[in-house]
PDB file of C-alpha atoms and ligand atoms in Angstrom:
ATOM      1  CA  UNK A 481     -26.080 -12.135  -2.870  1.00  0.00           C
ATOM      2  CA  UNK A 482     -26.598  -9.018  -5.011  1.00  0.00           C
ATOM      3  CA  UNK A 483     -30.084  -7.471  -4.936  1.00  0.00           C
ATOM      4  CA  UNK A 484     -30.562  -4.681  -7.459  1.00  0.00           C
ATOM      5  CA  UNK A 485     -32.062  -1.377  -6.293  1.00  0.00           C
ATOM      6  CA  UNK A 486     -35.835  -1.548  -6.980  1.00  0.00           C
ATOM      7  CA  UNK A 487     -35.730   2.072  -8.157  1.00  0.00           C
ATOM      8  CA  UNK A 488     -33.088   1.093 -10.743  1.00  0.00           C
ATOM      9  CA  UNK A 489     -35.256  -1.780 -11.970  1.00  0.00           C
ATOM     10  CA  UNK A 490     -38.269   0.522 -12.188  1.00  0.00           C
ATOM     11  CA  UNK A 491     -36.200   2.997 -14.220  1.00  0.00           C
ATOM     12  CA  UNK A 492     -35.063   0.193 -16.561  1.00  0.00           C
ATOM     13  CA  UNK A 493     -38.650  -0.971 -17.034  1.00  0.00           C
ATOM     14  CA  UNK A 494     -39.830   2.599 -17.707  1.00  0.00           C
ATOM     15  CA  UNK A 495     -36.994   3.382 -20.141  1.00  0.00           C
ATOM     16  CA  UNK A 496     -37.950   3.332 -23.816  1.00  0.00           C
ATOM     17  CA  UNK A 497     -34.411   3.512 -25.239  1.00  0.00           C
ATOM     18  CA  UNK A 498     -31.518   1.961 -23.314  1.00  0.00           C
ATOM     19  CA  UNK A 499     -27.836   2.247 -24.286  1.00  0.00           C
ATOM     20  CA  UNK A 500     -25.045   0.292 -22.601  1.00  0.00           C
ATOM     21  CA  UNK A 501     -21.355   1.140 -22.917  1.00  0.00           C
ATOM     22  CA  UNK A 502     -18.784  -1.420 -21.830  1.00  0.00           C
ATOM     23  CA  UNK A 503     -15.061  -1.441 -21.164  1.00  0.00           C
ATOM     24  CA  UNK A 504     -12.454  -4.030 -20.295  1.00  0.00           C
ATOM     25  CA  UNK A 505     -14.040  -4.647 -16.885  1.00  0.00           C
ATOM     26  CA  UNK A 506     -16.911  -6.677 -18.355  1.00  0.00           C
ATOM     27  CA  UNK A 507     -14.369  -9.141 -19.794  1.00  0.00           C
ATOM     28  CA  UNK A 508     -12.391  -9.408 -16.539  1.00  0.00           C
ATOM     29  CA  UNK A 509     -14.599 -12.286 -15.331  1.00  0.00           C
ATOM     30  CA  UNK A 510     -13.869 -14.114 -18.583  1.00  0.00           C
ATOM     31  CA  UNK A 511     -10.232 -14.087 -17.521  1.00  0.00           C
ATOM     32  CA  UNK A 512      -8.998 -11.188 -19.662  1.00  0.00           C
ATOM     33  CA  UNK A 513      -6.939  -8.604 -17.807  1.00  0.00           C
ATOM     34  CA  UNK A 514      -8.287  -5.078 -18.060  1.00  0.00           C
ATOM     35  CA  UNK A 515      -6.411  -2.507 -20.063  1.00  0.00           C
ATOM     36  CA  UNK A 516      -4.853  -0.912 -17.029  1.00  0.00           C
ATOM     37  CA  UNK A 517      -3.937  -4.192 -15.343  1.00  0.00           C
ATOM     38  CA  UNK A 518      -0.290  -5.092 -15.605  1.00  0.00           C
ATOM     39  CA  UNK A 519       0.594  -7.122 -18.673  1.00  0.00           C
ATOM     40  CA  UNK A 520       1.840 -10.619 -18.002  1.00  0.00           C
ATOM     41  CA  UNK A 521       4.583 -12.924 -19.207  1.00  0.00           C
ATOM     42  CA  UNK A 522       7.080 -11.812 -21.793  1.00  0.00           C
ATOM     43  CA  UNK A 523       5.057  -8.685 -22.499  1.00  0.00           C
ATOM     44  CA  UNK A 524       5.164  -7.576 -18.840  1.00  0.00           C
ATOM     45  CA  UNK A 525       7.901  -5.056 -19.570  1.00  0.00           C
ATOM     46  CA  UNK A 526       5.796  -3.286 -22.192  1.00  0.00           C
ATOM     47  CA  UNK A 527       2.905  -0.865 -21.664  1.00  0.00           C
ATOM     48  CA  UNK A 528      -0.015  -1.143 -24.144  1.00  0.00           C
ATOM     49  CA  UNK A 529       0.456   2.546 -24.834  1.00  0.00           C
ATOM     50  CA  UNK A 530       3.946   1.739 -26.186  1.00  0.00           C
ATOM     51  CA  UNK A 531       2.754  -1.030 -28.503  1.00  0.00           C
ATOM     52  CA  UNK A 532      -0.721   0.000 -29.655  1.00  0.00           C
ATOM     53  CA  UNK A 533       0.356   2.909 -31.868  1.00  0.00           C
ATOM     54  CA  UNK A 534       1.035   3.354 -35.620  1.00  0.00           C
ATOM     55  CA  UNK A 535       4.530   4.592 -34.739  1.00  0.00           C
ATOM     56  CA  UNK A 536       5.307   1.421 -32.757  1.00  0.00           C
ATOM     57  CA  UNK A 537       4.134  -0.656 -35.722  1.00  0.00           C
ATOM     58  CA  UNK A 538       6.249   1.309 -38.198  1.00  0.00           C
ATOM     59  CA  UNK A 539       9.264   1.028 -35.895  1.00  0.00           C
ATOM     60  CA  UNK A 540       8.865  -2.701 -35.299  1.00  0.00           C
ATOM     61  CA  UNK A 541       5.971  -4.305 -37.202  1.00  0.00           C
ATOM     62  CA  UNK A 542       7.065  -7.827 -36.229  1.00  0.00           C
ATOM     63  CA  UNK A 543       6.955  -7.090 -32.470  1.00  0.00           C
ATOM     64  CA  UNK A 544       3.568  -5.355 -32.614  1.00  0.00           C
ATOM     65  CA  UNK A 545       2.101  -8.119 -34.810  1.00  0.00           C
ATOM     66  CA  UNK A 546       3.417 -10.797 -32.444  1.00  0.00           C
ATOM     67  CA  UNK A 547       1.931  -8.932 -29.424  1.00  0.00           C
ATOM     68  CA  UNK A 548      -1.478  -9.040 -31.106  1.00  0.00           C
ATOM     69  CA  UNK A 549      -1.019 -12.711 -32.055  1.00  0.00           C
ATOM     70  CA  UNK A 550      -0.315 -13.371 -28.361  1.00  0.00           C
ATOM     71  CA  UNK A 551      -3.445 -11.411 -27.367  1.00  0.00           C
ATOM     72  CA  UNK A 552      -5.509 -13.233 -30.049  1.00  0.00           C
ATOM     73  CA  UNK A 553      -4.264 -16.573 -28.669  1.00  0.00           C
ATOM     74  CA  UNK A 554      -5.517 -15.563 -25.213  1.00  0.00           C
ATOM     75  CA  UNK A 555      -8.832 -14.215 -26.501  1.00  0.00           C
ATOM     76  CA  UNK A 556      -9.362 -17.478 -28.409  1.00  0.00           C
ATOM     77  CA  UNK A 557      -9.278 -19.411 -25.124  1.00  0.00           C
ATOM     78  CA  UNK A 558     -11.877 -17.374 -23.204  1.00  0.00           C
ATOM     79  CA  UNK A 559     -15.661 -17.390 -23.318  1.00  0.00           C
ATOM     80  CA  UNK A 560     -18.275 -14.719 -22.687  1.00  0.00           C
ATOM     81  CA  UNK A 561     -19.289 -14.530 -19.014  1.00  0.00           C
ATOM     82  CA  UNK A 562     -22.770 -14.028 -17.456  1.00  0.00           C
ATOM     83  CA  UNK A 563     -22.348 -10.269 -17.811  1.00  0.00           C
ATOM     84  CA  UNK A 564     -22.032 -10.542 -21.611  1.00  0.00           C
ATOM     85  CA  UNK A 565     -24.953 -12.996 -21.685  1.00  0.00           C
ATOM     86  CA  UNK A 566     -27.180 -10.691 -19.632  1.00  0.00           C
ATOM     87  CA  UNK A 567     -26.658  -7.820 -22.081  1.00  0.00           C
ATOM     88  CA  UNK A 568     -27.496 -10.134 -25.009  1.00  0.00           C
ATOM     89  CA  UNK A 569     -30.662 -11.151 -23.085  1.00  0.00           C
ATOM     90  CA  UNK A 570     -31.696  -7.527 -22.594  1.00  0.00           C
ATOM     91  CA  UNK A 571     -31.226  -6.910 -26.337  1.00  0.00           C
ATOM     92  CA  UNK A 572     -33.467  -9.880 -27.159  1.00  0.00           C
ATOM     93  CA  UNK A 573     -36.216  -8.493 -24.913  1.00  0.00           C
ATOM     94  CA  UNK A 574     -35.660  -4.862 -25.916  1.00  0.00           C
ATOM     95  CA  UNK A 575     -34.830  -4.642 -29.658  1.00  0.00           C
ATOM     96  CA  UNK A 576     -34.208  -0.880 -29.292  1.00  0.00           C
ATOM     97  CA  UNK A 577     -31.285  -1.631 -26.953  1.00  0.00           C
ATOM     98  CA  UNK A 578     -27.842  -0.582 -28.283  1.00  0.00           C
ATOM     99  CA  UNK A 579     -24.540  -1.880 -26.941  1.00  0.00           C
ATOM    100  CA  UNK A 580     -21.398   0.210 -27.474  1.00  0.00           C
ATOM    101  CA  UNK A 581     -18.092  -1.361 -26.510  1.00  0.00           C
ATOM    102  CA  UNK A 582     -14.496  -0.210 -26.252  1.00  0.00           C
ATOM    103  CA  UNK A 583     -13.427  -3.834 -26.069  1.00  0.00           C
ATOM    104  CA  UNK A 584     -11.715  -5.486 -29.020  1.00  0.00           C
ATOM    105  CA  UNK A 585     -12.074  -9.066 -27.734  1.00  0.00           C
ATOM    106  CA  UNK A 586     -15.233  -9.898 -29.697  1.00  0.00           C
ATOM    107  CA  UNK A 587     -16.907 -11.433 -26.609  1.00  0.00           C
ATOM    108  CA  UNK A 588     -20.152  -9.439 -26.929  1.00  0.00           C
ATOM    109  CA  UNK A 589     -20.693 -10.759 -30.474  1.00  0.00           C
ATOM    110  CA  UNK A 590     -19.799 -14.259 -29.257  1.00  0.00           C
ATOM    111  CA  UNK A 591     -22.441 -13.901 -26.503  1.00  0.00           C
ATOM    112  CA  UNK A 592     -25.082 -13.068 -29.141  1.00  0.00           C
ATOM    113  CA  UNK A 593     -25.226  -9.260 -29.034  1.00  0.00           C
ATOM    114  CA  UNK A 594     -26.117  -7.934 -32.507  1.00  0.00           C
ATOM    115  CA  UNK A 595     -27.083  -4.250 -31.930  1.00  0.00           C
ATOM    116  CA  UNK A 596     -23.404  -3.676 -31.272  1.00  0.00           C
ATOM    117  CA  UNK A 597     -20.965  -0.842 -31.983  1.00  0.00           C
ATOM    118  CA  UNK A 598     -17.280  -1.816 -31.613  1.00  0.00           C
ATOM    119  CA  UNK A 599     -15.789   1.662 -31.128  1.00  0.00           C
ATOM    120  CA  UNK A 600     -12.176   0.462 -30.944  1.00  0.00           C
ATOM    121  CA  UNK A 601     -12.424  -2.331 -33.545  1.00  0.00           C
ATOM    122  CA  UNK A 602     -11.974  -6.063 -33.108  1.00  0.00           C
ATOM    123  CA  UNK A 603      -8.693  -7.892 -32.484  1.00  0.00           C
ATOM    124  CA  UNK A 604      -9.950 -10.974 -34.372  1.00  0.00           C
ATOM    125  CA  UNK A 605      -9.953  -8.980 -37.646  1.00  0.00           C
ATOM    126  CA  UNK A 606      -6.942  -7.644 -39.581  1.00  0.00           C
ATOM    127  CA  UNK A 607      -6.583  -4.920 -42.217  1.00  0.00           C
ATOM    128  CA  UNK A 608      -3.586  -3.738 -44.211  1.00  0.00           C
ATOM    129  CA  UNK A 609      -1.555  -0.797 -42.970  1.00  0.00           C
ATOM    130  CA  UNK A 610      -1.518   1.250 -46.201  1.00  0.00           C
ATOM    131  CA  UNK A 611      -5.070   0.876 -47.582  1.00  0.00           C
ATOM    132  CA  UNK A 612      -7.043  -0.705 -44.702  1.00  0.00           C
ATOM    133  CA  UNK A 613      -8.048  -3.605 -47.015  1.00  0.00           C
ATOM    134  CA  UNK A 614      -9.793  -6.205 -44.828  1.00  0.00           C
ATOM    135  CA  UNK A 615      -7.954  -9.521 -44.509  1.00  0.00           C
ATOM    136  CA  UNK A 616     -10.299 -12.436 -43.864  1.00  0.00           C
ATOM    137  CA  UNK A 617      -7.443 -14.845 -43.286  1.00  0.00           C
ATOM    138  CA  UNK A 618      -3.663 -14.943 -43.381  1.00  0.00           C
ATOM    139  CA  UNK A 619      -1.038 -17.667 -43.309  1.00  0.00           C
ATOM    140  CA  UNK A 620       0.819 -17.751 -40.012  1.00  0.00           C
ATOM    141  CA  UNK A 621       4.500 -18.342 -39.804  1.00  0.00           C
ATOM    142  CA  UNK A 622       5.749 -17.138 -43.190  1.00  0.00           C
ATOM    143  CA  UNK A 623       6.074 -13.372 -43.339  1.00  0.00           C
ATOM    144  CA  UNK A 624       5.618 -11.721 -39.932  1.00  0.00           C
ATOM    145  CA  UNK A 625       3.527  -9.599 -40.233  1.00  0.00           C
ATOM    146  CA  UNK A 626       1.807 -11.180 -43.287  1.00  0.00           C
ATOM    147  CA  UNK A 627       1.201  -9.071 -46.394  1.00  0.00           C
ATOM    148  CA  UNK A 628      -2.099  -7.844 -47.817  1.00  0.00           C
ATOM    149  CA  UNK A 629      -3.332 -10.049 -50.681  1.00  0.00           C
ATOM    150  CA  UNK A 630      -4.649  -6.950 -52.495  1.00  0.00           C
ATOM    151  CA  UNK A 631      -1.871  -4.373 -52.207  1.00  0.00           C
ATOM    152  CA  UNK A 632       1.027  -6.193 -50.577  1.00  0.00           C
ATOM    153  CA  UNK A 633       1.339  -3.837 -47.599  1.00  0.00           C
ATOM    154  CA  UNK A 634       1.756  -5.233 -44.105  1.00  0.00           C
ATOM    155  CA  UNK A 635      -1.258  -6.528 -42.189  1.00  0.00           C
ATOM    156  CA  UNK A 636      -2.145  -4.977 -38.829  1.00  0.00           C
ATOM    157  CA  UNK A 637      -4.982  -5.680 -36.371  1.00  0.00           C
ATOM    158  CA  UNK A 638      -8.318  -3.964 -37.121  1.00  0.00           C
ATOM    159  CA  UNK A 639      -8.258  -1.988 -33.869  1.00  0.00           C
ATOM    160  CA  UNK A 640      -8.015   1.727 -33.071  1.00  0.00           C
ATOM    161  CA  UNK A 641      -4.524   2.552 -31.844  1.00  0.00           C
ATOM    162  CA  UNK A 642      -3.556   5.405 -29.553  1.00  0.00           C
ATOM    163  CA  UNK A 643      -3.413   8.575 -31.640  1.00  0.00           C
ATOM    164  CA  UNK A 644      -5.803   7.193 -34.281  1.00  0.00           C
ATOM    165  CA  UNK A 645      -9.339   8.417 -34.854  1.00  0.00           C
ATOM    166  CA  UNK A 646     -12.264   6.153 -34.130  1.00  0.00           C
ATOM    167  CA  UNK A 647     -14.329   4.842 -37.067  1.00  0.00           C
ATOM    168  CA  UNK A 648     -16.481   7.946 -37.780  1.00  0.00           C
ATOM    169  CA  UNK A 649     -19.745   6.079 -38.471  1.00  0.00           C
ATOM    170  CA  UNK A 650     -19.410   4.005 -35.295  1.00  0.00           C
ATOM    171  CA  UNK A 651     -18.666   7.066 -33.176  1.00  0.00           C
ATOM    172  CA  UNK A 652     -21.537   9.064 -34.700  1.00  0.00           C
ATOM    173  CA  UNK A 653     -23.970   6.183 -34.085  1.00  0.00           C
ATOM    174  CA  UNK A 654     -22.827   5.855 -30.462  1.00  0.00           C
ATOM    175  CA  UNK A 655     -23.003   9.610 -29.805  1.00  0.00           C
ATOM    176  CA  UNK A 656     -26.471   9.885 -31.367  1.00  0.00           C
ATOM    177  CA  UNK A 657     -27.747   6.916 -29.376  1.00  0.00           C
ATOM    178  CA  UNK A 658     -26.343   8.419 -26.159  1.00  0.00           C
ATOM    179  CA  UNK A 659     -28.103  11.717 -26.945  1.00  0.00           C
ATOM    180  CA  UNK A 660     -31.419   9.977 -27.700  1.00  0.00           C
ATOM    181  CA  UNK A 661     -31.546   7.392 -24.902  1.00  0.00           C
ATOM    182  CA  UNK A 662     -33.405   7.753 -21.637  1.00  0.00           C
ATOM    183  CA  UNK A 663     -31.218   5.324 -19.703  1.00  0.00           C
ATOM    184  CA  UNK A 664     -27.445   4.836 -20.095  1.00  0.00           C
ATOM    185  CA  UNK A 665     -25.519   1.959 -18.508  1.00  0.00           C
ATOM    186  CA  UNK A 666     -21.747   2.521 -18.126  1.00  0.00           C
ATOM    187  CA  UNK A 667     -20.242  -0.893 -17.376  1.00  0.00           C
ATOM    188  CA  UNK A 668     -16.675  -1.921 -16.571  1.00  0.00           C
ATOM    189  CA  UNK A 669     -14.924   1.145 -17.889  1.00  0.00           C
ATOM    190  CA  UNK A 670     -12.610   3.575 -16.115  1.00  0.00           C
ATOM    191  CA  UNK A 671     -14.261   6.383 -18.135  1.00  0.00           C
ATOM    192  CA  UNK A 672     -10.811   7.844 -18.811  1.00  0.00           C
ATOM    193  CA  UNK A 673     -10.373   7.513 -22.563  1.00  0.00           C
ATOM    194  CA  UNK A 674     -12.221   9.906 -24.875  1.00  0.00           C
ATOM    195  CA  UNK A 675     -14.294  10.077 -26.996  1.00  0.00           C
ATOM    196  CA  UNK A 676     -15.892   6.903 -25.566  1.00  0.00           C
ATOM    197  CA  UNK A 677     -15.741   8.374 -22.059  1.00  0.00           C
ATOM    198  CA  UNK A 678     -17.952  11.291 -23.154  1.00  0.00           C
ATOM    199  CA  UNK A 679     -20.963   9.090 -23.978  1.00  0.00           C
ATOM    200  CA  UNK A 680     -22.465   8.906 -20.445  1.00  0.00           C
ATOM    201  CA  UNK A 681     -22.104  12.687 -20.102  1.00  0.00           C
ATOM    202  CA  UNK A 682     -23.899  13.216 -23.432  1.00  0.00           C
ATOM    203  CA  UNK A 683     -26.704  10.957 -22.161  1.00  0.00           C
ATOM    204  CA  UNK A 684     -26.927  12.669 -18.776  1.00  0.00           C
ATOM    205  CA  UNK A 685     -26.942  16.155 -20.261  1.00  0.00           C
ATOM    206  CA  UNK A 686     -29.918  15.079 -22.402  1.00  0.00           C
ATOM    207  CA  UNK A 687     -31.893  13.985 -19.368  1.00  0.00           C
ATOM    208  CA  UNK A 688     -31.102  10.271 -19.394  1.00  0.00           C
ATOM    209  CA  UNK A 689     -30.756   8.265 -16.192  1.00  0.00           C
ATOM    210  CA  UNK A 690     -27.068   7.295 -15.906  1.00  0.00           C
ATOM    211  CA  UNK A 691     -26.092   4.029 -14.215  1.00  0.00           C
ATOM    212  CA  UNK A 692     -22.516   2.966 -13.416  1.00  0.00           C
ATOM    213  CA  UNK A 693     -21.686  -0.721 -12.837  1.00  0.00           C
ATOM    214  CA  UNK A 694     -18.113  -1.011 -11.596  1.00  0.00           C
ATOM    215  CA  UNK A 695     -16.548  -2.350  -8.375  1.00  0.00           C
ATOM    216  CA  UNK A 696     -14.374   0.771  -8.313  1.00  0.00           C
ATOM    217  CA  UNK A 697     -15.083   4.510  -8.465  1.00  0.00           C
ATOM    218  CA  UNK A 698     -14.514   6.397 -11.694  1.00  0.00           C
ATOM    219  CA  UNK A 699     -14.816  10.095 -12.693  1.00  0.00           C
ATOM    220  CA  UNK A 700     -18.419   9.299 -13.685  1.00  0.00           C
ATOM    221  CA  UNK A 701     -19.417   7.974 -10.243  1.00  0.00           C
ATOM    222  CA  UNK A 702     -20.342  11.309  -8.676  1.00  0.00           C
ATOM    223  CA  UNK A 703     -22.604  12.202 -11.619  1.00  0.00           C
ATOM    224  CA  UNK A 704     -24.348   8.845 -12.024  1.00  0.00           C
ATOM    225  CA  UNK A 705     -27.950   8.528 -10.836  1.00  0.00           C
ATOM    226  CA  UNK A 706     -27.265   4.939  -9.764  1.00  0.00           C
ATOM    227  CA  UNK A 707     -23.895   3.444  -8.799  1.00  0.00           C
ATOM    228  CA  UNK A 708     -23.702  -0.355  -8.621  1.00  0.00           C
ATOM    229  CA  UNK A 709     -20.455  -1.245  -6.826  1.00  0.00           C
ATOM    230  CA  UNK A 710     -20.441  -4.818  -8.061  1.00  0.00           C
ATOM    231  CA  UNK A 711     -18.779  -6.958 -10.707  1.00  0.00           C
ATOM    232  CA  UNK A 712     -20.609  -6.939 -14.029  1.00  0.00           C
ATOM    233  CA  UNK A 713     -20.864 -10.740 -14.073  1.00  0.00           C
ATOM    234  CA  UNK A 714     -22.785 -10.611 -10.779  1.00  0.00           C
ATOM    235  CA  UNK A 715     -24.812  -7.407 -11.195  1.00  0.00           C
ATOM    236  CA  UNK A 716     -25.996  -7.732 -14.806  1.00  0.00           C
ATOM    237  CA  UNK A 717     -27.644 -11.179 -14.593  1.00  0.00           C
ATOM    238  CA  UNK A 718     -29.501 -10.070 -11.416  1.00  0.00           C
ATOM    239  CA  UNK A 719     -30.545  -6.787 -13.051  1.00  0.00           C
ATOM    240  CA  UNK A 720     -31.721  -8.580 -16.219  1.00  0.00           C
ATOM    241  CA  UNK A 721     -33.681 -11.122 -14.131  1.00  0.00           C
ATOM    242  CA  UNK A 722     -35.319  -8.392 -12.016  1.00  0.00           C
ATOM    243  CA  UNK A 723     -36.105  -6.365 -15.147  1.00  0.00           C
ATOM    244  CA  UNK A 724     -37.288  -9.195 -17.411  1.00  0.00           C
ATOM    245  CA  UNK A 725     -38.100 -12.076 -15.095  1.00  0.00           C
ATOM    246  CA  UNK A 726     -36.046 -15.198 -14.468  1.00  0.00           C
ATOM    247  CA  UNK A 727     -34.401 -16.498 -17.676  1.00  0.00           C
TER     248      UNK A 727
HETATM  249  N1  APR B 514     -16.902  -5.809 -13.507  1.00  0.00           N
HETATM  250  C1  APR B 514     -17.040  -4.483 -13.807  1.00  0.00           C
HETATM  251  N2  APR B 514     -16.000  -3.617 -13.858  1.00  0.00           N
HETATM  252  C2  APR B 514     -14.775  -4.108 -13.572  1.00  0.00           C
HETATM  253  C3  APR B 514     -14.543  -5.464 -13.247  1.00  0.00           C
HETATM  254  C4  APR B 514     -15.679  -6.322 -13.219  1.00  0.00           C
HETATM  255  N3  APR B 514     -15.549  -7.625 -12.910  1.00  0.00           N
HETATM  256  N4  APR B 514     -13.209  -5.626 -13.026  1.00  0.00           N
HETATM  257  C5  APR B 514     -12.629  -4.423 -13.216  1.00  0.00           C
HETATM  258  N5  APR B 514     -13.557  -3.509 -13.524  1.00  0.00           N
HETATM  259  C6  APR B 514     -13.388  -2.089 -13.824  1.00  0.00           C
HETATM  260  C7  APR B 514     -12.129  -1.462 -13.281  1.00  0.00           C
HETATM  261  O1  APR B 514     -12.376  -0.995 -11.959  1.00  0.00           O
HETATM  262  C8  APR B 514     -11.931  -0.289 -14.238  1.00  0.00           C
HETATM  263  O2  APR B 514     -12.652   0.854 -13.786  1.00  0.00           O
HETATM  264  O3  APR B 514     -13.274  -1.978 -15.227  1.00  0.00           O
HETATM  265  C9  APR B 514     -12.554  -0.798 -15.533  1.00  0.00           C
HETATM  266  C10 APR B 514     -11.523  -1.144 -16.583  1.00  0.00           C
HETATM  267  O4  APR B 514     -10.874   0.059 -16.920  1.00  0.00           O
HETATM  268  P1  APR B 514      -9.676   0.051 -18.003  1.00  0.00           P
HETATM  269  O5  APR B 514      -8.736  -1.038 -17.714  1.00  0.00           O
HETATM  270  O6  APR B 514      -9.220   1.481 -18.079  1.00  0.00           O
HETATM  271  O7  APR B 514     -10.394  -0.351 -19.359  1.00  0.00           O
HETATM  272  P2  APR B 514     -11.279   0.558 -20.270  1.00  0.00           P
HETATM  273  O8  APR B 514     -12.087   1.538 -19.488  1.00  0.00           O
HETATM  274  O9  APR B 514     -11.998  -0.337 -21.202  1.00  0.00           O
HETATM  275  O10 APR B 514     -10.182   1.368 -21.109  1.00  0.00           O
HETATM  276  C11 APR B 514     -10.715   2.215 -22.101  1.00  0.00           C
HETATM  277  O11 APR B 514      -8.555   2.719 -22.917  1.00  0.00           O
HETATM  278  O12 APR B 514      -6.507   1.943 -23.153  1.00  0.00           O
HETATM  279  C12 APR B 514      -7.614   2.305 -23.870  1.00  0.00           C
HETATM  280  O13 APR B 514      -8.444   1.527 -25.915  1.00  0.00           O
HETATM  281  C13 APR B 514      -8.178   1.137 -24.606  1.00  0.00           C
HETATM  282  O14 APR B 514     -10.465   0.447 -24.795  1.00  0.00           O
HETATM  283  C14 APR B 514      -9.474   0.857 -23.873  1.00  0.00           C
HETATM  284  C15 APR B 514      -9.800   2.200 -23.280  1.00  0.00           C
END
């Protein structure tokens, strides 16, 4: 049974502006492997770093598109878990709450989070490679990858690939919120990939209370004011209940 630290709950109740930043770990209990878990099945021999790049797409657009179709097919079968739901509950009770995610699985939106910044995009959306025209839908099975209806260039997933810059407005909003908040929750992320990994440090250097929720240690652990060595799907519902009362 997980009992949250009363001092953490007091800090959450006192906080006026709370920001949460999530990584692949919050989706682990929905059945999605984290980014640094081994890939499975026919993709086991590939590393994400070798597929999730513009160069990989230009070299072999069909293979990269099919990898994302495989990932979309998996994402389509999973549901948000109690960790996602707890963050949506906190947002409902605290409208000033902002959720920043590195995840591209769309599970926070599916759980009802609306004050949401998807720093690395969303795998359920596609854009075209040349002009970034959004593609609401595409016919599967003809051209692989499909072509953009507006300019004819190849479609690609609307996610940030290694070596690409993050959407500037999203990053600015996340950095500003981290600078302005008085409590920052870092949840289910290895805190290895910048610029997302910088957010808790921005918050801490501006006087915010920094909380890490992760079963494993990360580079942030020694700087965090609170470290919750627990799975997000266990810790977050208990924290939300202690902070807001039983749902
Ligand atoms: N609850 C909370 N945390 C968990 C859980 C869980 N149930 N299971 C695993 N974790 C932790 C792991 O210990 C790890 O620290 O989640 C973290 C997942 O780390 P990564 O796999 O590195 O994922 P993430 O931090 O999101 O990666 C950041 O790197 O590869 C890029 O763009 C990609 O968005 C990704 C970014």
